[in-house]
XYZ file of C-alpha atoms in Angstrom:
352
model
C -88.630 71.553 -8.401
C -87.931 68.121 -6.321
C -89.448 65.950 -9.144
C -87.392 67.232 -11.899
C -84.137 64.966 -11.163
C -86.096 61.901 -10.799
C -87.838 62.417 -14.087
C -84.467 63.310 -15.672
C -82.940 59.795 -14.265
C -85.660 57.573 -15.532
C -85.160 58.061 -19.337
C -81.527 56.863 -18.948
C -81.830 53.659 -17.163
C -82.688 51.498 -20.181
C -79.653 52.782 -22.109
C -77.272 52.044 -19.202
C -78.799 48.410 -18.686
C -78.218 47.713 -22.691
C -74.408 48.987 -22.177
C -73.786 47.034 -19.088
C -75.143 43.824 -20.945
C -72.961 44.297 -23.924
C -70.075 44.879 -21.703
C -70.814 41.444 -19.938
C -71.116 40.033 -23.461
C -67.780 41.224 -24.471
C -66.129 40.323 -21.103
C -67.430 36.587 -21.713
C -66.076 36.657 -25.260
C -62.763 37.825 -23.886
C -62.542 35.277 -21.337
C -63.392 32.583 -23.949
C -60.632 34.020 -26.295
C -58.425 34.056 -23.455
C -59.016 30.587 -22.566
C -58.987 29.383 -26.083
C -55.492 30.972 -26.404
C -54.433 29.575 -23.358
C -55.353 26.144 -24.364
C -53.783 26.402 -27.769
C -50.833 27.824 -25.846
C -50.840 24.744 -23.421
C -50.842 22.387 -26.611
C -48.170 24.254 -28.260
C -45.938 23.979 -25.286
C -46.931 20.185 -24.861
C -45.788 19.702 -28.313
C -42.706 21.892 -27.990
C -42.025 19.871 -24.606
C -42.549 16.607 -26.523
C -40.387 17.533 -29.470
C -37.504 18.865 -26.922
C -37.714 15.534 -25.148
C -37.274 13.558 -28.347
C -34.608 15.837 -29.594
C -33.133 15.199 -26.234
C -33.226 11.450 -26.611
C -32.027 11.434 -29.945
C -29.138 13.536 -28.790
C -28.402 11.069 -25.957
C -28.633 8.413 -28.604
C -26.143 9.947 -30.686
C -23.847 10.506 -27.874
C -24.100 7.025 -26.932
C -23.323 5.968 -30.505
C -20.628 8.393 -30.708
C -19.274 6.952 -27.526
C -19.349 3.527 -29.012
C -18.299 4.389 -31.988
C -15.023 5.988 -30.120
C -14.575 2.903 -28.368
C -14.776 0.715 -31.325
C -12.458 2.986 -33.260
C -9.943 2.720 -30.123
C -10.130 -0.747 -30.247
C -9.618 -1.112 -34.016
C -6.799 1.231 -33.589
C -5.446 -1.132 -30.973
C -5.986 -3.995 -33.105
C -4.362 -2.504 -36.035
C -1.321 -1.816 -33.916
C -1.213 -5.267 -32.796
C -1.843 -6.633 -36.310
C 0.963 -4.302 -37.423
C 3.171 -5.618 -34.842
C 2.450 -9.139 -35.647
C 2.930 -8.693 -39.420
C 6.221 -7.072 -38.688
C 7.252 -10.002 -36.431
C 5.763 -12.528 -38.993
C 7.931 -10.599 -41.697
C 11.071 -10.811 -39.580
C 10.478 -14.498 -39.057
C 9.949 -14.866 -42.805
C 13.324 -13.393 -43.597
C 14.978 -15.389 -40.975
C 13.080 -18.520 -42.326
C 14.256 -17.324 -45.872
C 17.761 -17.387 -44.709
C 17.555 -20.505 -43.116
C 15.856 -22.270 -46.112
C 19.240 -20.508 -48.318
C 21.380 -22.390 -45.936
C 19.516 -25.549 -45.743
C 19.314 -25.518 -49.782
C 22.981 -24.564 -49.958
C 23.956 -27.594 -47.550
C 21.545 -30.018 -49.473
C 23.397 -28.963 -52.818
C 26.773 -29.671 -51.315
C 25.379 -32.970 -50.047
C 23.950 -33.857 -53.317
C 27.058 -32.792 -54.958
C 28.952 -34.810 -52.658
C 26.804 -37.834 -53.033
C 26.965 -37.576 -56.800
C 30.807 -37.151 -56.802
C 31.007 -40.284 -54.249
C 28.674 -42.163 -56.644
C 30.937 -41.036 -59.655
C 34.046 -42.343 -58.056
C 32.257 -45.524 -56.994
C 31.007 -46.206 -60.705
C 34.393 -45.299 -62.104
C 35.818 -47.920 -59.949
C 33.180 -50.504 -60.680
C 33.391 -50.110 -64.261
C 37.231 -50.215 -64.279
C 37.185 -53.427 -62.292
C 34.743 -54.809 -64.745
C 37.088 -53.993 -67.578
C 40.044 -55.363 -65.787
C 38.155 -58.602 -65.354
C 37.081 -58.844 -68.652
C 40.497 -58.684 -70.235
C 41.588 -61.397 -67.533
C 38.994 -63.688 -68.161
C 38.215 -63.033 -71.730
C 34.335 -62.934 -70.821
C 32.347 -60.022 -71.152
C 29.912 -61.007 -68.170
C 31.991 -59.188 -65.774
C 32.101 -55.864 -67.696
C 28.342 -56.184 -68.507
C 27.371 -56.683 -64.699
C 29.605 -53.777 -63.821
C 27.745 -51.661 -66.339
C 24.089 -52.965 -65.477
C 24.617 -52.227 -61.600
C 26.445 -48.738 -62.487
C 23.197 -47.912 -64.571
C 20.805 -48.626 -61.819
C 22.579 -46.766 -59.356
C 22.706 -43.678 -61.731
C 18.818 -43.654 -62.125
C 18.741 -41.957 -58.808
C 21.373 -39.251 -59.638
C 20.235 -35.437 -59.824
C 23.136 -33.939 -61.561
C 22.823 -33.235 -65.364
C 26.329 -34.459 -66.145
C 25.629 -38.185 -65.039
C 22.447 -38.363 -67.185
C 24.811 -38.312 -70.144
C 26.999 -40.929 -68.494
C 23.931 -43.068 -67.882
C 22.799 -42.924 -71.678
C 26.290 -44.093 -72.820
C 26.412 -46.968 -70.440
C 23.034 -48.006 -71.973
C 24.393 -48.088 -75.326
C 27.503 -49.940 -74.405
C 25.345 -52.511 -72.633
C 22.970 -53.238 -75.817
C 26.618 -53.581 -77.509
C 27.688 -55.934 -75.094
C 24.731 -57.893 -75.052
C 24.980 -58.293 -78.875
C 28.618 -59.236 -78.827
C 29.662 -62.786 -79.109
C 32.760 -63.290 -77.047
C 34.400 -66.597 -75.832
C 33.686 -67.099 -72.128
C 37.482 -68.223 -71.324
C 36.424 -69.050 -67.673
C 33.910 -71.677 -68.778
C 36.096 -72.962 -71.532
C 38.712 -73.339 -69.315
C 36.892 -75.393 -66.737
C 35.768 -77.920 -69.338
C 39.165 -78.382 -70.505
C 40.190 -78.937 -66.654
C 37.469 -81.768 -66.386
C 38.831 -83.238 -69.286
C 42.338 -83.245 -68.044
C 41.124 -84.778 -64.790
C 39.573 -87.557 -66.680
C 42.297 -88.507 -69.305
C 44.126 -90.916 -67.037
C 40.679 -92.924 -66.654
C 39.855 -93.049 -70.309
C 40.059 -96.620 -71.611
C 42.451 -96.818 -74.678
C 41.345 -99.200 -77.495
C 44.030 -101.633 -76.819
C 43.061 -101.870 -73.089
C 41.224 -105.326 -72.727
C 38.924 -104.383 -69.678
C 35.482 -104.734 -68.947
C 33.571 -101.824 -70.449
C 32.166 -99.704 -67.216
C 28.822 -98.279 -67.508
C 27.883 -94.924 -66.142
C 27.626 -95.968 -62.573
C 31.148 -97.401 -62.724
C 30.228 -101.078 -62.427
C 30.660 -103.624 -65.181
C 28.045 -104.389 -67.638
C 26.143 -107.657 -66.837
C 23.798 -109.497 -69.535
C 21.004 -109.986 -66.806
C 19.795 -109.090 -63.434
C 18.106 -111.638 -61.554
C 15.854 -110.720 -58.413
C 17.282 -111.368 -54.986
C 14.963 -114.356 -54.358
C 15.626 -116.170 -57.319
C 16.602 -119.907 -56.929
C 20.239 -120.781 -56.360
C 20.264 -122.577 -59.699
C 19.090 -119.594 -61.667
C 21.837 -117.485 -59.754
C 24.606 -119.808 -60.320
C 23.556 -119.836 -64.254
C 23.709 -115.928 -64.379
C 26.868 -115.667 -62.847
C 28.488 -118.071 -65.086
C 26.957 -116.631 -68.350
C 27.866 -112.893 -67.126
C 31.497 -114.617 -66.812
C 31.563 -116.145 -70.247
C 29.939 -112.851 -71.678
C 32.727 -110.858 -70.205
C 35.495 -112.992 -71.416
C 34.565 -112.227 -75.061
C 33.782 -108.928 -76.315
C 33.332 -107.643 -79.844
C 33.965 -103.957 -80.822
C 34.758 -102.036 -84.004
C 38.221 -100.442 -84.202
C 39.051 -97.858 -86.870
C 42.672 -97.829 -86.497
C 44.763 -100.897 -86.544
C 47.616 -99.102 -84.908
C 45.237 -98.024 -82.034
C 44.390 -101.827 -81.302
C 48.090 -102.859 -81.482
C 49.185 -100.129 -79.452
C 51.750 -101.376 -76.777
C 50.753 -101.064 -73.173
C 53.995 -98.709 -72.524
C 52.746 -96.420 -75.244
C 49.564 -95.575 -73.510
C 51.074 -93.323 -71.252
C 52.769 -91.393 -74.077
C 49.269 -91.178 -75.732
C 47.503 -89.840 -72.663
C 50.291 -87.512 -71.986
C 50.389 -86.255 -75.381
C 46.560 -85.535 -75.184
C 47.260 -83.735 -71.863
C 50.049 -81.616 -73.593
C 47.636 -80.640 -76.420
C 44.552 -79.633 -73.909
C 47.079 -77.588 -71.897
C 48.143 -75.851 -75.280
C 44.600 -75.187 -75.741
C 43.890 -73.815 -72.500
C 46.899 -71.513 -72.849
C 45.881 -70.214 -76.246
C 42.569 -69.348 -74.997
C 43.975 -67.528 -71.990
C 46.200 -65.533 -74.680
C 43.084 -64.852 -77.043
C 44.509 -67.053 -79.534
C 41.162 -68.527 -80.760
C 42.621 -70.342 -84.178
C 45.285 -72.160 -81.928
C 42.902 -73.085 -79.411
C 40.406 -74.568 -81.794
C 42.802 -76.284 -83.782
C 44.176 -78.230 -80.607
C 41.043 -79.067 -79.530
C 40.133 -80.759 -82.814
C 43.202 -83.081 -82.861
C 42.246 -83.980 -79.178
C 38.976 -84.777 -80.683
C 40.305 -86.976 -83.331
C 42.564 -88.747 -81.180
C 39.771 -89.507 -78.723
C 37.898 -90.947 -81.599
C 40.743 -93.032 -83.139
C 42.776 -94.069 -80.011
C 40.107 -94.318 -77.189
C 37.100 -96.516 -76.914
C 34.380 -94.593 -78.312
C 31.555 -96.426 -76.710
C 32.895 -95.939 -73.045
C 30.700 -93.343 -71.314
C 33.804 -91.655 -69.998
C 34.982 -90.990 -73.497
C 31.769 -90.016 -74.655
C 31.461 -87.314 -71.562
C 35.096 -85.881 -72.701
C 34.166 -85.824 -76.306
C 30.755 -83.843 -75.676
C 32.744 -81.480 -73.378
C 35.438 -80.832 -75.740
C 32.685 -80.269 -78.582
C 30.962 -77.664 -76.576
C 34.515 -76.061 -75.973
C 35.136 -76.155 -79.695
C 31.675 -74.577 -80.645
C 32.110 -71.892 -78.111
C 35.644 -70.731 -79.016
C 34.993 -67.392 -80.962
C 37.712 -65.294 -82.745
C 36.044 -61.792 -81.646
C 37.971 -59.214 -80.032
C 36.852 -58.057 -76.703
C 34.305 -55.179 -77.024
C 35.469 -51.697 -76.416
C 32.978 -49.277 -74.119
C 34.683 -45.968 -75.671
C 31.245 -44.223 -74.845
C 31.216 -44.980 -71.203
C 34.888 -44.026 -70.732
C 34.446 -40.721 -72.540
C 31.250 -40.022 -70.581
C 33.030 -40.914 -67.225
C 36.320 -38.536 -68.109
C 33.722 -35.551 -68.822
C 31.948 -36.272 -65.417
C 35.025 -36.400 -63.716
C 36.119 -33.081 -65.241
C 33.074 -31.256 -64.726
C 33.060 -32.464 -60.956
C 36.760 -30.828 -60.811
C 35.408 -27.652 -62.253
C 32.394 -27.482 -59.945
C 34.555 -28.553 -56.960
C 36.920 -25.483 -57.801
């Protein structure tokens, strides 16, 4: 009866041993699976950690960039406000400068208008003075000089009304340059020169040595200073002898036989004719002046010694006077005078 349990336990021990071995294998597999799961979980956690860290860094970078952007935006806003303030200030200055420029332009226009008005007054005075001098002297030179100087001054004018005046002056200047008018002042000077020489002109009846241009009597021969005494004596005698005899042709017998006391009357008559010619020139009577000069030339030719240098000089001057006496009337500058009147009227309207 005692041997029965032992005999019963013996047949169950191999089965238990197999079951315990299987349990250990399962346990080992479970442990391995747990370790693998733990390793996988660690790897996953590390990746999540790294990802979180990277995300946190990117978030931090974005935050820094956002702060920098905000700072830049504030700076840009401040600069924009400053620029707006500067633009407003510049606009105010531009408006102020425009106002000042308008004032300066107004002042300059006033000065220019005043300058042109003064120039117009000066030109009018110069032209009127030249016209008066031309009427008094009978020469176009004073009027021509006045128009030329006035035209040059008008070249720098800015008013349109003065341009028409300049054009009118240019036309009148061309007309004056083409006009042939007697220069009364020059002709009167020539007549005065002849008047001063009348008393020294030798008549045909005057038996005096014929003077040369230097005023000394003519000698036949001039000897050197170191010539022998007998040559000098003979030269003096020959000159004296030649001076005693003088041959000349006389066109009129009455001129040669004129008494000495009548020579004064001849000279005075010549002076009166020259004075009449001078008065005729001054009074614009060209025909009378030309006729008196012709009669004086005839008297010089017939009653005075034609071979005298003084008579020849007087004849040349009177011939020049005779050839320069013109019967043309003084030219009129209607274009310039009308342009001056129009410019003065425009200046009066602009001043009002």
